[in-house]
N, CA and C of each residue as an Amber inpcrd file, in Angstrom:
protein
   390
  43.6600000  33.5890000  11.1890000  42.9850000  34.0950000  12.3730000
  41.5900000  34.5910000  11.9850000  40.6370000  34.3300000  12.8600000
  39.2700000  34.7690000  12.6090000  39.1660000  36.2740000  12.8130000
  38.4920000  36.9180000  11.8810000  38.2550000  38.3540000  11.9940000
  36.7770000  38.6380000  11.8260000  36.3010000  39.6520000  12.5300000
  34.9010000  40.0270000  12.5020000  34.7710000  41.4970000  12.1640000
  33.8210000  41.8130000  11.3110000  33.5700000  43.1960000  10.9340000
  32.0950000  43.4970000  11.1680000  31.8350000  44.3370000  12.1470000
  30.4660000  44.7080000  12.4720000  30.1090000  46.0390000  11.8260000
  28.8560000  46.1810000  11.4610000  28.3850000  47.4240000  10.8780000
  26.8920000  47.5890000  11.1320000  26.3920000  48.7930000  10.9010000
  24.9600000  49.0230000  10.9780000  24.4810000  49.8490000  12.1450000
  25.3810000  50.2140000  13.0410000  24.9580000  51.0290000  14.1630000
  24.5770000  52.4310000  13.7310000  24.0050000  53.1910000  14.6500000
  23.6400000  54.5530000  14.3320000  22.7060000  55.1340000  15.3630000
  22.1240000  56.2690000  15.0040000  21.1910000  56.9740000  15.8770000
  19.7730000  56.7580000  15.3680000  18.8950000  56.3690000  16.2780000
  17.5050000  56.1240000  15.9040000  16.6020000  56.5770000  17.0430000
  15.4010000  56.9670000  16.7100000  14.4430000  57.3570000  17.7460000
  13.8200000  56.1150000  18.3750000  13.3710000  56.2640000  19.5850000
  12.6860000  55.1720000  20.2660000  11.5130000  54.6980000  19.4180000
  11.3830000  53.3830000  19.3330000  10.3540000  52.7860000  18.4960000
  10.8390000  52.4460000  17.0990000  12.0020000  52.9410000  16.7610000
  12.5410000  52.6940000  15.4330000  13.2720000  51.3700000  15.3180000
  13.9140000  51.1700000  14.1750000  14.5810000  49.9060000  13.8760000
  15.9840000  50.1410000  13.3280000  16.8340000  49.1680000  13.5630000
  18.1690000  49.1390000  12.9760000  18.5170000  47.7000000  12.6580000
  19.4210000  47.5180000  11.7110000  19.8930000  46.1790000  11.3590000
  21.4090000  46.1640000  11.4400000  21.9260000  45.3280000  12.3110000
  23.3630000  45.1590000  12.4490000  23.8280000  43.9630000  11.6180000
  25.0250000  44.0810000  11.0660000  25.6270000  42.9790000  10.3190000
  26.9920000  42.6590000  10.9100000  27.3370000  41.3850000  10.8710000
  28.6460000  40.9420000  11.3430000  29.1960000  39.9580000  10.3240000
  30.2090000  40.3730000   9.6140000  30.8370000  39.5220000   8.6050000
  32.0920000  38.8940000   9.1910000  32.1520000  37.5740000   9.1470000
  33.2800000  36.8490000   9.7140000  34.1310000  36.2230000   8.6270000
  35.4070000  36.1030000   8.8900000  36.3200000  35.4560000   7.9550000
  37.4140000  34.7310000   8.7270000  38.0300000  33.7610000   8.0620000
  39.1450000  33.0600000   8.6790000  38.7850000  31.7880000   9.4130000
  37.5290000  31.3480000   9.3160000  37.1480000  30.1120000   9.9840000
  37.8940000  28.9280000   9.3730000  38.2180000  27.9620000  10.2270000
  38.8660000  26.7560000   9.7460000  37.8420000  25.6600000   9.4460000
  36.6030000  25.8600000   9.8800000  35.5280000  24.9170000   9.5870000
  34.2210000  25.6810000   9.4850000  33.1460000  24.9250000   9.2140000
  31.8240000  25.5470000   9.1150000  31.0530000  25.4470000  10.4240000
  31.7140000  25.0540000  11.4870000  31.0760000  24.8790000  12.7990000
  31.4780000  26.0120000  13.7310000  30.5430000  26.8920000  14.0110000
  30.8580000  28.0160000  14.8900000  29.5700000  28.6120000  15.4470000
  29.7220000  29.4540000  16.4300000  28.6180000  30.2690000  16.9230000
  29.0410000  31.7260000  16.8160000  28.0810000  32.5750000  16.5650000
  28.3140000  34.0210000  16.5300000  27.2800000  34.6890000  17.4230000
  27.7120000  35.6360000  18.2030000  26.8180000  36.3130000  19.1310000
  26.9790000  37.8170000  19.0380000  25.9290000  38.4810000  19.4460000
  25.9690000  39.9320000  19.6380000  25.9450000  40.1900000  21.1450000
  26.9200000  40.9450000  21.5940000  26.9740000  41.4130000  22.9600000
  26.8160000  42.9330000  22.9330000  26.4530000  43.5000000  24.0530000
  26.4060000  44.9560000  24.1330000  26.8950000  45.4200000  25.4950000
  27.3990000  46.6320000  25.4880000  27.8570000  47.2200000  26.7370000
  27.4280000  48.6780000  26.7780000  26.5860000  48.9760000  27.7460000
  26.1300000  50.3430000  27.9650000  27.0610000  51.0250000  28.9710000
  27.1060000  52.3310000  28.9440000  27.9850000  53.0490000  29.8790000
  27.7130000  52.6650000  31.3210000  28.7680000  52.2900000  32.0400000
  28.6370000  51.9440000  33.4440000  28.0610000  50.5650000  33.7060000
  27.8470000  49.7890000  32.6580000  27.2730000  48.4590000  32.8350000
  28.2200000  47.3950000  32.2880000  27.9950000  46.1660000  32.7190000
  28.8010000  45.0630000  32.2310000  28.3480000  44.6560000  30.8280000
  29.2690000  44.0590000  30.1040000  28.9170000  43.5450000  28.7890000
  27.9610000  42.3740000  28.9530000  26.9290000  42.3390000  28.1400000
  25.9360000  41.2690000  28.2350000  25.6500000  40.6700000  26.8650000
  25.2770000  39.4250000  26.8770000  24.9000000  38.7450000  25.6450000
  23.4920000  39.1700000  25.2580000  23.3320000  39.5700000  24.0250000
  22.0280000  39.9870000  23.5010000  21.3660000  38.8490000  22.7370000
  22.1310000  38.2470000  21.8380000  21.5910000  37.1820000  21.0060000
  22.7380000  36.3740000  20.4380000  22.4480000  35.1160000  20.1460000
  23.4930000  34.2130000  19.6760000  22.8870000  33.2310000  18.6900000
  23.6900000  32.7880000  17.7410000  23.2050000  31.8250000  16.7510000
  24.3340000  30.8860000  16.3760000  23.9820000  29.6670000  16.0550000
  24.9830000  28.6850000  15.6600000  24.8820000  28.3860000  14.1740000
  25.9800000  28.0330000  13.5930000  25.9780000  27.6260000  12.1970000
  25.4010000  26.2160000  12.1040000  25.1740000  25.7290000  10.9100000
  24.6390000  24.3820000  10.6240000  23.2570000  24.1590000  11.2410000
  23.1520000  24.0120000  12.5800000  21.8620000  23.6910000  13.1840000
  21.0400000  24.9300000  13.5540000  21.6370000  26.1130000  13.3960000
  20.9250000  27.3890000  13.5700000  20.1160000  27.4430000  14.8720000
  20.7730000  27.1830000  15.9620000  20.1450000  27.3630000  17.2770000
  20.2900000  28.8320000  17.6640000  19.2960000  29.3460000  18.3870000
  19.3320000  30.7570000  18.7390000  19.0930000  30.9890000  20.2260000
  19.5840000  32.1200000  20.6750000  19.3920000  32.5720000  22.0600000
  19.0790000  34.0580000  22.0180000  18.1650000  34.4610000  22.8870000
  17.8610000  35.8740000  23.0510000  17.8290000  36.2100000  24.5330000
  18.3950000  37.3340000  24.8790000  18.2380000  37.8210000  26.2450000
  16.7720000  38.1820000  26.4570000  16.2970000  38.0320000  27.6710000
  14.8910000  38.3290000  27.9570000  14.5200000  39.7540000  27.5630000
  15.4480000  40.6640000  27.6990000  15.1650000  42.0780000  27.4370000
  14.9150000  42.3870000  25.9650000  15.2870000  41.4620000  25.0760000
  15.1170000  41.7430000  23.6380000  14.1860000  40.7590000  22.9520000
  13.7060000  39.7610000  23.6820000  12.8160000  38.7620000  23.0710000
  11.5800000  39.4400000  22.5050000  11.2200000  39.0460000  21.2940000
  10.0610000  39.6100000  20.6290000  10.3540000  40.8940000  19.8710000
  11.5380000  41.4740000  20.0950000  11.8970000  42.7210000  19.4040000
  13.0910000  42.5350000  18.4670000  14.0190000  41.6870000  18.8380000
  15.2240000  41.4520000  18.0310000  15.1370000  40.0890000  17.3670000
  15.6880000  40.0030000  16.1660000  15.7510000  38.7350000  15.4480000
  17.1540000  38.5400000  14.8910000  17.7430000  37.4080000  15.2060000
  19.0780000  37.1000000  14.6900000  18.9470000  36.1020000  13.5530000
  19.7690000  36.2530000  12.5410000  19.7420000  35.3380000  11.4090000
  21.1730000  35.1660000  10.8860000  21.3500000  34.1200000  10.0960000
  22.6910000  33.8150000   9.5980000  22.6520000  33.4750000   8.1180000
  23.6380000  33.9680000   7.4210000  23.8880000  33.5710000   6.0320000
  25.1700000  32.7530000   6.0870000  25.0160000  31.4490000   6.2200000
  26.1810000  30.5880000   6.4240000  27.1410000  30.6170000   5.2480000
  26.6110000  30.7470000   4.0590000  27.4710000  30.7690000   2.8760000
  28.4120000  31.9670000   2.9140000  27.9490000  33.0480000   3.4860000
  28.7480000  34.2630000   3.5580000  29.3590000  34.4790000   4.9380000
  29.1280000  33.5470000   5.8530000  29.6140000  33.6970000   7.2350000
  29.2370000  35.0550000   7.8090000  27.9950000  35.4240000   7.5940000
  27.5170000  36.7330000   8.0480000  26.2740000  36.5500000   8.9130000
  26.2420000  37.2650000  10.0030000  25.1070000  37.2240000  10.9220000
  24.4690000  38.6050000  10.9720000  23.1540000  38.6040000  11.0310000
  22.4100000  39.8540000  11.0790000  21.6140000  39.9210000  12.3800000
  21.4530000  41.1210000  12.8840000  20.5960000  41.3390000  14.0450000
  19.6040000  42.4350000  13.6880000  18.3690000  42.0200000  13.4830000
  17.3000000  42.9650000  13.1820000  16.7320000  43.4410000  14.5070000
  16.8010000  44.7370000  14.7570000  16.3610000  45.2970000  16.0350000
  15.1650000  46.2100000  15.7930000  14.0280000  45.8270000  16.3190000
  12.7990000  46.5890000  16.1670000  12.3230000  47.1090000  17.5250000
  11.4100000  48.0640000  17.4700000  10.8550000  48.6450000  18.6950000
  11.9600000  49.0300000  19.6730000  12.9560000  49.7020000  19.1640000
  14.1010000  50.0430000  19.9870000  13.7100000  50.9770000  21.1270000
  14.3700000  50.7560000  22.2620000  14.1130000  51.5290000  23.4650000
  15.4080000  52.2360000  23.8730000  15.2660000  53.2640000  24.6810000
  16.4600000  53.9940000  25.1110000  17.4290000  53.0790000  25.8700000
  16.8990000  52.0660000  26.5440000  17.7610000  51.1100000  27.2630000
  18.5930000  50.2470000  26.3240000  18.2810000  50.2700000  25.0440000
  19.0720000  49.5020000  24.0730000  20.3310000  50.2570000  23.6520000
  20.4580000  51.4950000  24.0760000  21.6440000  52.2730000  23.7440000
  22.8870000  51.6200000  24.3340000  23.8460000  51.3230000  23.4710000
  25.0640000  50.6330000  23.9030000  26.0010000  50.4890000  22.7140000
  27.2110000  50.0740000  23.0030000  28.1120000  49.6260000  21.9470000
  27.8520000  48.1350000  21.7580000  27.5900000  47.7490000  20.5360000
  27.2780000  46.3630000  20.2120000  28.5050000  45.7120000  19.5740000
  28.8560000  44.5450000  20.0750000  30.0090000  43.7910000  19.5870000
  29.5420000  42.4420000  19.0610000  30.1230000  42.0030000  17.9730000
  29.9080000  40.6240000  17.5770000  31.1450000  39.8080000  17.9740000
  30.8900000  38.5710000  18.2830000  31.9480000  37.6930000  18.7590000
  31.6790000  36.2820000  18.2510000  32.7180000  35.4810000  18.1900000
  32.5480000  34.1410000  17.6510000  33.4870000  33.1300000  18.2920000
  33.0980000  31.8770000  18.1740000  33.9200000  30.7750000  18.6610000
  33.6430000  29.5740000  17.7830000  34.6890000  28.9320000  17.3280000
  34.5270000  27.6960000  16.5500000  34.3470000  26.5330000  17.5210000
  33.4100000  25.6600000  17.2110000  33.1560000  24.5020000  18.0650000
  32.3590000  23.4770000  17.2860000  32.4430000  22.2190000  17.6410000
  31.6800000  21.1960000  16.9180000  30.1870000  21.3800000  17.1060000
  29.4140000  20.9380000  16.1350000  27.9620000  21.0910000  16.1680000
  27.3500000  20.4960000  17.4310000  27.9020000  19.3940000  17.9120000
  27.3510000  18.7360000  19.0900000  27.3580000  19.6510000  20.3100000
  28.2240000  20.6410000  20.3260000  28.3220000  21.5560000  21.4660000
  27.4270000  22.7750000  21.3290000  26.8240000  22.9680000  20.1580000
  26.0630000  24.1940000  19.9180000  24.8960000  24.3560000  20.8860000
  24.1410000  23.2760000  21.1030000  22.9030000  23.3830000  21.8850000
  23.1750000  23.9430000  23.2860000  24.1540000  23.3600000  23.9640000
  24.4410000  23.7710000  25.3380000  25.0370000  25.1760000  25.3710000
  25.9910000  25.4120000  24.4840000  26.6890000  26.6930000  24.4750000
  25.7250000  27.8330000  24.1440000  24.8760000  27.6600000  23.1460000
  23.9340000  28.7010000  22.7500000  22.9050000  28.9250000  23.8460000
  22.4320000  27.8610000  24.4840000  21.4040000  28.0050000  25.5180000
  21.8860000  28.8610000  26.6860000  23.1910000  28.9250000  26.8720000
  23.7570000  29.7210000  27.9610000  24.1240000  31.1290000  27.5210000
  23.8180000  31.4710000  26.2960000  24.0590000  32.8350000  25.8420000
  25.3740000  33.0770000  25.1480000  26.0860000  31.9970000  24.8690000
  27.3420000  32.1020000  24.1270000  28.4190000  32.9080000  24.8580000
  28.4080000  32.8560000  26.1730000  29.5040000  33.4810000  26.9050000
  30.7570000  32.6190000  26.7430000  31.9060000  33.2740000  26.6860000
  33.1460000  32.5370000  26.4960000  33.6120000  32.5400000  25.0570000
  33.2700000  33.5870000  24.3110000  33.6680000  33.6790000  22.9130000
  35.1690000  33.9160000  22.7960000  35.7060000  33.5260000  21.6480000
  37.1570000  33.5660000  21.4680000  37.6210000  34.7860000  20.6740000
  36.8620000  35.1670000  19.6980000  37.2520000  36.2970000  18.8510000
  36.1930000  37.3900000  18.9250000  36.6650000  38.6090000  18.9350000
  35.7690000  39.7570000  19.0580000  36.0470000  40.7720000  17.9580000
  34.9680000  41.3670000  17.4780000  35.1100000  42.4540000  16.5290000
  35.0790000  43.7880000  17.2510000  35.3690000  44.8330000  16.5150000
  35.2310000  46.1700000  17.0720000  33.7470000  46.4880000  17.1980000
  33.3920000  47.2700000  18.1740000  32.0020000  47.5600000  18.4100000
  31.4100000  48.5680000  17.4580000  30.0890000  48.5660000  17.4120000
  29.3560000  49.5650000  16.6490000  28.3350000  50.1950000  17.5980000
  28.2800000  51.5150000  17.5990000  27.4520000  52.2300000  18.5620000
  26.0120000  52.3320000  18.0900000  25.1130000  51.9650000  18.9770000
  23.6780000  52.1360000  18.7480000  23.1680000  53.1250000  19.7890000
  22.5930000  54.2090000  19.3110000  22.0490000  55.2260000  20.2010000
  20.5690000  55.3870000  19.9140000  19.7620000  55.1870000  20.9360000
  18.3160000  55.3190000  20.8040000  17.8800000  56.5440000  21.5910000
  17.3120000  57.5090000  20.8920000  16.9020000  58.7500000  21.5380000
  15.4110000  58.7000000  21.8720000  15.0450000  59.4180000  22.9180000
  13.6340000  59.4250000  23.3450000  12.8420000  60.4870000  22.6160000
């Protein structure tokens, strides 16, 4: 079974930076997508960023474009989310999630924000203070 371990959350002042990591294990192949979702109090869970293995396609929500960068270490099945210029609206519990799928499906799935993930990790809290 696929398992995900997220880390890197914490408390930071507005304008600061944090780096989240998501280590995955249990994949049956090297074809998968990994995404970061977040859920703020009273709001629905939303896709923040997504990346695919092999072809490394990426997606960013409009609210984080230019501030967040997602990257992947395929050899280690680990995805990173570098978050810069953090704003109070970025405060949320961040979850990493994944789904195995053939490379041919990556383009369409990633372009839609990677909704429909199969496995979820426990969240990590990011708090941005003003």
